[in-house]
Amino acid sequence: MEFKIRVVVNDKVTMFWWTKDLQCDDQKILKLFKELIALHIPEEGAIPGGIDYCNDLTDGANVYQALLHIFPQNHILIEPSDEFLGFDPRAIY
């Protein structure tokens, strides 16, 4: 498991996690997340990646960033590795 996040949506606790793709214990909240990420207009940010997040649900690091922004009431249960997030420990940023 690359990451696991507990979020609160409409006073309900829901879990999101990433193994080989995004998983959620509530299909309605997962559908809401997919709708909200599709509406987001990416904003330019710092490297790596260059943008905050986009609607690519196949990129785990992107999904992780999107979850944190879309659902601000969150608690990270399993943090992703720097490598998973696209940070190269040998690079100078």
Coordinates of N, CA, C and O in Angstrom, one line a residue:
M1 N 0.9 -1.2 0.0 CA 0.0 0.0 0.0 C 0.9 1.2 0.0 O 1.8 1.4 0.9
E2 N 0.7 2.1 -1.0 CA 1.5 3.3 -1.1 C 1.1 4.4 -0.2 O 2.0 5.1 0.3
F3 N -0.2 4.6 0.0 CA -0.7 5.6 1.0 C -2.1 5.2 1.4 O -2.8 4.5 0.8
K4 N -2.5 5.8 2.6 CA -3.8 5.6 3.1 C -4.2 6.9 3.8 O -3.4 7.4 4.6
I5 N -5.4 7.4 3.4 CA -5.8 8.7 4.0 C -7.2 8.6 4.5 O -8.1 8.0 3.8
R6 N -7.5 9.1 5.7 CA -8.8 9.2 6.2 C -9.3 10.6 6.0 O -8.6 11.5 6.4
V7 N -10.5 10.7 5.4 CA -11.1 12.0 5.1 C -12.5 12.1 5.8 O -13.1 11.1 6.0
V8 N -12.9 13.3 6.0 CA -14.2 13.6 6.5 C -15.0 14.3 5.5 O -14.6 15.4 5.0
V9 N -16.1 13.7 5.0 CA -16.9 14.3 4.0 C -18.3 14.3 4.4 O -18.9 13.2 4.7
N10 N -18.9 15.5 4.6 CA -20.3 15.5 5.0 C -20.5 14.8 6.4 O -21.4 14.1 6.5
D11 N -19.6 15.1 7.3 CA -19.6 14.5 8.6 C -19.5 13.0 8.6 O -19.8 12.3 9.6
K12 N -19.0 12.4 7.5 CA -18.8 10.9 7.5 C -17.3 10.7 7.2 O -16.7 11.3 6.4
V13 N -16.7 9.7 8.0 CA -15.3 9.3 7.8 C -15.2 8.3 6.7 O -16.0 7.3 6.7
T14 N -14.3 8.6 5.8 CA -14.1 7.7 4.6 C -12.6 7.4 4.5 O -11.8 8.3 4.7
M15 N -12.3 6.3 4.0 CA -10.9 5.9 3.7 C -10.6 5.9 2.2 O -11.4 5.3 1.5
F16 N -9.4 6.4 1.9 CA -8.9 6.3 0.5 C -7.5 5.7 0.7 O -6.8 6.0 1.6
W17 N -7.2 4.8 -0.3 CA -5.8 4.2 -0.3 C -5.4 3.8 -1.7 O -6.3 3.8 -2.6
W18 N -4.1 3.7 -1.9 CA -3.6 3.3 -3.2 C -2.8 2.1 -3.1 O -1.8 2.0 -2.3
T19 N -3.1 1.1 -3.9 CA -2.3 -0.1 -4.0 C -1.7 0.0 -5.4 O -0.6 0.5 -5.6
K20 N -2.5 -0.5 -6.4 CA -2.1 -0.3 -7.8 C -3.0 0.7 -8.5 O -2.7 1.2 -9.6
D21 N -4.0 1.1 -7.8 CA -4.9 2.2 -8.2 C -5.7 2.7 -7.0 O -5.5 2.2 -5.9
L22 N -6.5 3.7 -7.2 CA -7.2 4.3 -6.1 C -8.3 3.4 -5.6 O -9.1 2.9 -6.4
Q23 N -8.4 3.3 -4.3 CA -9.5 2.5 -3.7 C -10.2 3.4 -2.6 O -9.5 4.3 -2.1
C24 N -11.4 3.1 -2.4 CA -12.2 3.9 -1.4 C -13.2 2.9 -0.7 O -13.8 2.1 -1.4
D25 N -13.5 3.2 0.5 CA -14.5 2.3 1.2 C -15.9 2.8 1.0 O -16.9 2.2 1.5
D26 N -16.1 3.9 0.3 CA -17.5 4.5 0.0 C -17.6 4.9 -1.4 O -16.9 5.9 -1.9
Q27 N -18.3 4.2 -2.2 CA -18.4 4.4 -3.7 C -19.0 5.8 -4.0 O -18.7 6.4 -5.0
K28 N -19.9 6.3 -3.2 CA -20.5 7.6 -3.4 C -19.5 8.7 -3.2 O -19.4 9.6 -4.0
I29 N -18.6 8.6 -2.2 CA -17.6 9.6 -2.0 C -16.5 9.4 -3.1 O -16.0 10.4 -3.6
L30 N -16.2 8.2 -3.5 CA -15.3 8.0 -4.6 C -15.8 8.7 -5.9 O -15.1 9.4 -6.6
K31 N -17.1 8.6 -6.2 CA -17.7 9.2 -7.3 C -17.6 10.7 -7.2 O -17.3 11.4 -8.2
L32 N -17.9 11.3 -6.0 CA -17.7 12.7 -5.8 C -16.3 13.2 -6.0 O -16.1 14.2 -6.7
F33 N -15.3 12.4 -5.5 CA -13.9 12.8 -5.7 C -13.6 12.8 -7.2 O -13.0 13.8 -7.7
K34 N -14.1 11.9 -8.0 CA -13.8 11.8 -9.4 C -14.5 13.0 -10.1 O -13.9 13.6 -11.1
E35 N -15.7 13.4 -9.7 CA -16.3 14.6 -10.3 C -15.6 15.9 -9.9 O -15.4 16.7 -10.8
L36 N -15.1 16.0 -8.7 CA -14.4 17.2 -8.3 C -13.0 17.3 -8.9 O -12.6 18.4 -9.3
I37 N -12.3 16.2 -9.1 CA -11.0 16.3 -9.7 C -11.2 16.6 -11.2 O -10.3 17.3 -11.7
A38 N -12.2 16.2 -11.8 CA -12.5 16.5 -13.2 C -12.7 18.0 -13.4 O -12.4 18.6 -14.5
L39 N -13.3 18.7 -12.4 CA -13.6 20.1 -12.5 C -12.4 21.0 -12.2 O -12.5 22.2 -12.5
H40 N -11.4 20.5 -11.6 CA -10.2 21.3 -11.2 C -9.4 21.8 -12.4 O -9.1 21.0 -13.3
I41 N -9.0 23.0 -12.3 CA -8.1 23.6 -13.3 C -6.7 23.6 -12.7 O -6.5 24.3 -11.7
P42 N -5.8 22.8 -13.2 CA -4.4 22.8 -12.6 C -3.8 24.1 -12.5 O -3.9 25.0 -13.4
E43 N -3.1 24.4 -11.4 CA -2.4 25.6 -11.2 C -0.9 25.3 -11.2 O -0.5 24.3 -10.7
E44 N -0.1 26.2 -11.7 CA 1.3 26.1 -11.8 C 1.9 26.1 -10.3 O 1.5 26.9 -9.5
G45 N 2.8 25.2 -10.1 CA 3.4 25.1 -8.8 C 4.9 24.8 -8.8 O 5.5 25.0 -9.9
A46 N 5.4 24.4 -7.8 CA 6.8 24.0 -7.7 C 7.1 22.6 -8.3 O 6.2 21.8 -8.4
I47 N 8.3 22.4 -8.6 CA 8.7 21.1 -9.1 C 8.8 20.1 -8.0 O 9.0 20.5 -6.8
P48 N 8.8 18.8 -8.1 CA 8.6 18.1 -9.4 C 7.1 18.1 -9.8 O 6.2 18.2 -9.0
G49 N 6.9 18.1 -11.1 CA 5.5 18.0 -11.6 C 5.1 19.3 -12.2 O 4.5 19.3 -13.3
G50 N 5.4 20.4 -11.6 CA 5.1 21.7 -12.1 C 3.7 22.2 -11.9 O 3.4 23.4 -12.0
I51 N 2.7 21.4 -11.6 CA 1.4 21.8 -11.3 C 0.9 21.2 -10.0 O 1.5 20.3 -9.5
D52 N -0.2 21.7 -9.5 CA -0.7 21.2 -8.2 C -1.2 19.8 -8.3 O -0.7 18.9 -7.7
Y53 N -2.2 19.6 -9.2 CA -2.7 18.3 -9.6 C -3.6 18.4 -10.8 O -4.1 19.5 -11.1
C54 N -3.8 17.3 -11.4 CA -4.7 17.3 -12.6 C -5.7 16.2 -12.5 O -5.8 15.5 -11.4
N55 N -6.5 15.9 -13.5 CA -7.5 14.8 -13.4 C -7.0 13.5 -13.8 O -7.8 12.6 -14.1
D56 N -5.7 13.2 -13.7 CA -5.1 11.9 -14.0 C -5.3 11.0 -12.8 O -4.5 11.1 -11.9
L57 N -6.2 10.0 -12.9 CA -6.4 9.1 -11.8 C -5.5 7.9 -11.9 O -5.6 7.0 -11.0
T58 N -4.6 7.8 -12.9 CA -3.7 6.7 -13.0 C -2.4 7.0 -12.4 O -1.5 6.1 -12.2
D59 N -2.1 8.2 -12.0 CA -0.9 8.7 -11.4 C -1.1 8.8 -9.9 O -1.8 9.7 -9.4
G60 N -0.5 7.9 -9.1 CA -0.8 7.8 -7.7 C -0.4 9.1 -6.9 O -1.0 9.5 -6.0
A61 N 0.8 9.7 -7.3 CA 1.2 10.9 -6.6 C 0.3 12.1 -6.9 O 0.0 12.9 -6.0
N62 N -0.3 12.1 -8.1 CA -1.2 13.1 -8.5 C -2.5 13.0 -7.6 O -3.1 13.9 -7.1
V63 N -3.0 11.7 -7.5 CA -4.2 11.4 -6.8 C -4.0 11.8 -5.3 O -4.9 12.4 -4.7
Y64 N -2.9 11.5 -4.8 CA -2.5 11.8 -3.4 C -2.7 13.3 -3.1 O -3.3 13.8 -2.2
Q65 N -2.0 14.1 -4.0 CA -2.1 15.6 -3.9 C -3.5 16.1 -4.0 O -4.0 17.0 -3.3
A66 N -4.3 15.5 -5.0 CA -5.7 15.9 -5.2 C -6.5 15.6 -3.9 O -7.3 16.5 -3.5
L67 N -6.3 14.5 -3.3 CA -7.1 14.1 -2.1 C -6.9 15.1 -1.0 O -7.8 15.6 -0.3
L68 N -5.6 15.5 -0.8 CA -5.3 16.5 0.2 C -5.9 17.8 0.0 O -6.3 18.5 0.9
H69 N -6.0 18.2 -1.3 CA -6.6 19.5 -1.6 C -8.1 19.5 -1.6 O -8.7 20.4 -1.1
I70 N -8.6 18.5 -2.2 CA -10.1 18.4 -2.3 C -10.8 18.2 -1.0 O -11.8 18.7 -0.7
F71 N -10.2 17.3 -0.1 CA -10.7 17.0 1.2 C -9.8 17.5 2.3 O -8.9 16.8 2.8
P72 N -9.9 18.8 2.6 CA -8.9 19.4 3.6 C -9.0 18.8 5.0 O -8.1 18.8 5.8
Q73 N -10.2 18.2 5.3 CA -10.3 17.5 6.6 C -9.8 16.1 6.4 O -10.6 15.2 6.1
N74 N -8.5 15.9 6.5 CA -7.9 14.6 6.3 C -6.9 14.3 7.3 O -6.4 15.1 8.0
H75 N -6.6 13.0 7.4 CA -5.5 12.5 8.3 C -4.8 11.4 7.5 O -5.4 10.5 7.1
I76 N -3.5 11.6 7.4 CA -2.7 10.7 6.6 C -2.3 9.5 7.6 O -1.7 9.7 8.6
L77 N -2.8 8.3 7.2 CA -2.5 7.1 8.0 C -1.2 6.4 7.6 O -0.5 6.0 8.4
I78 N -1.0 6.4 6.3 CA 0.2 5.8 5.7 C 0.7 6.9 4.7 O 0.1 7.1 3.7
E79 N 1.9 7.4 5.0 CA 2.5 8.5 4.1 C 3.2 7.8 3.0 O 3.9 6.8 3.1
P80 N 3.0 8.4 1.8 CA 3.7 7.8 0.6 C 5.2 8.2 0.7 O 5.6 9.1 1.3
S81 N 6.0 7.4 0.1 CA 7.5 7.6 0.0 C 7.8 8.8 -0.9 O 7.0 9.1 -1.8
D82 N 8.9 9.4 -0.7 CA 9.4 10.5 -1.6 C 9.5 10.0 -3.0 O 9.1 10.7 -4.0
E83 N 9.9 8.7 -3.2 CA 10.1 8.1 -4.5 C 8.7 8.0 -5.2 O 8.5 8.3 -6.4
F84 N 7.7 7.6 -4.4 CA 6.3 7.5 -5.0 C 5.8 8.9 -5.4 O 5.1 9.0 -6.4
L85 N 6.1 9.9 -4.7 CA 5.7 11.3 -5.0 C 6.5 11.9 -6.1 O 6.2 13.0 -6.6
G86 N 7.5 11.2 -6.6 CA 8.3 11.7 -7.7 C 9.5 12.6 -7.3 O 10.1 13.2 -8.1
F87 N 9.9 12.5 -6.0 CA 11.1 13.3 -5.6 C 12.3 12.4 -5.7 O 12.3 11.2 -5.2
D88 N 13.3 12.8 -6.3 CA 14.6 12.1 -6.5 C 15.5 12.6 -5.4 O 15.9 13.8 -5.4
P89 N 15.9 11.7 -4.5 CA 16.8 12.2 -3.4 C 18.1 12.7 -3.9 O 18.8 13.4 -3.2
R90 N 18.5 12.3 -5.1 CA 19.8 12.8 -5.6 C 19.7 14.1 -6.3 O 20.7 14.7 -6.6
A91 N 18.5 14.6 -6.6 CA 18.3 15.9 -7.3 C 18.4 17.0 -6.3 O 18.1 16.9 -5.1
I92 N 18.8 18.1 -6.9 CA 18.8 19.4 -6.1 C 17.7 20.2 -6.7 O 17.7 20.6 -7.8
Y93 N 16.7 20.6 -5.8 CA 15.5 21.3 -6.3 C 15.7 22.8 -5.9 O 16.2 23.2 -4.9

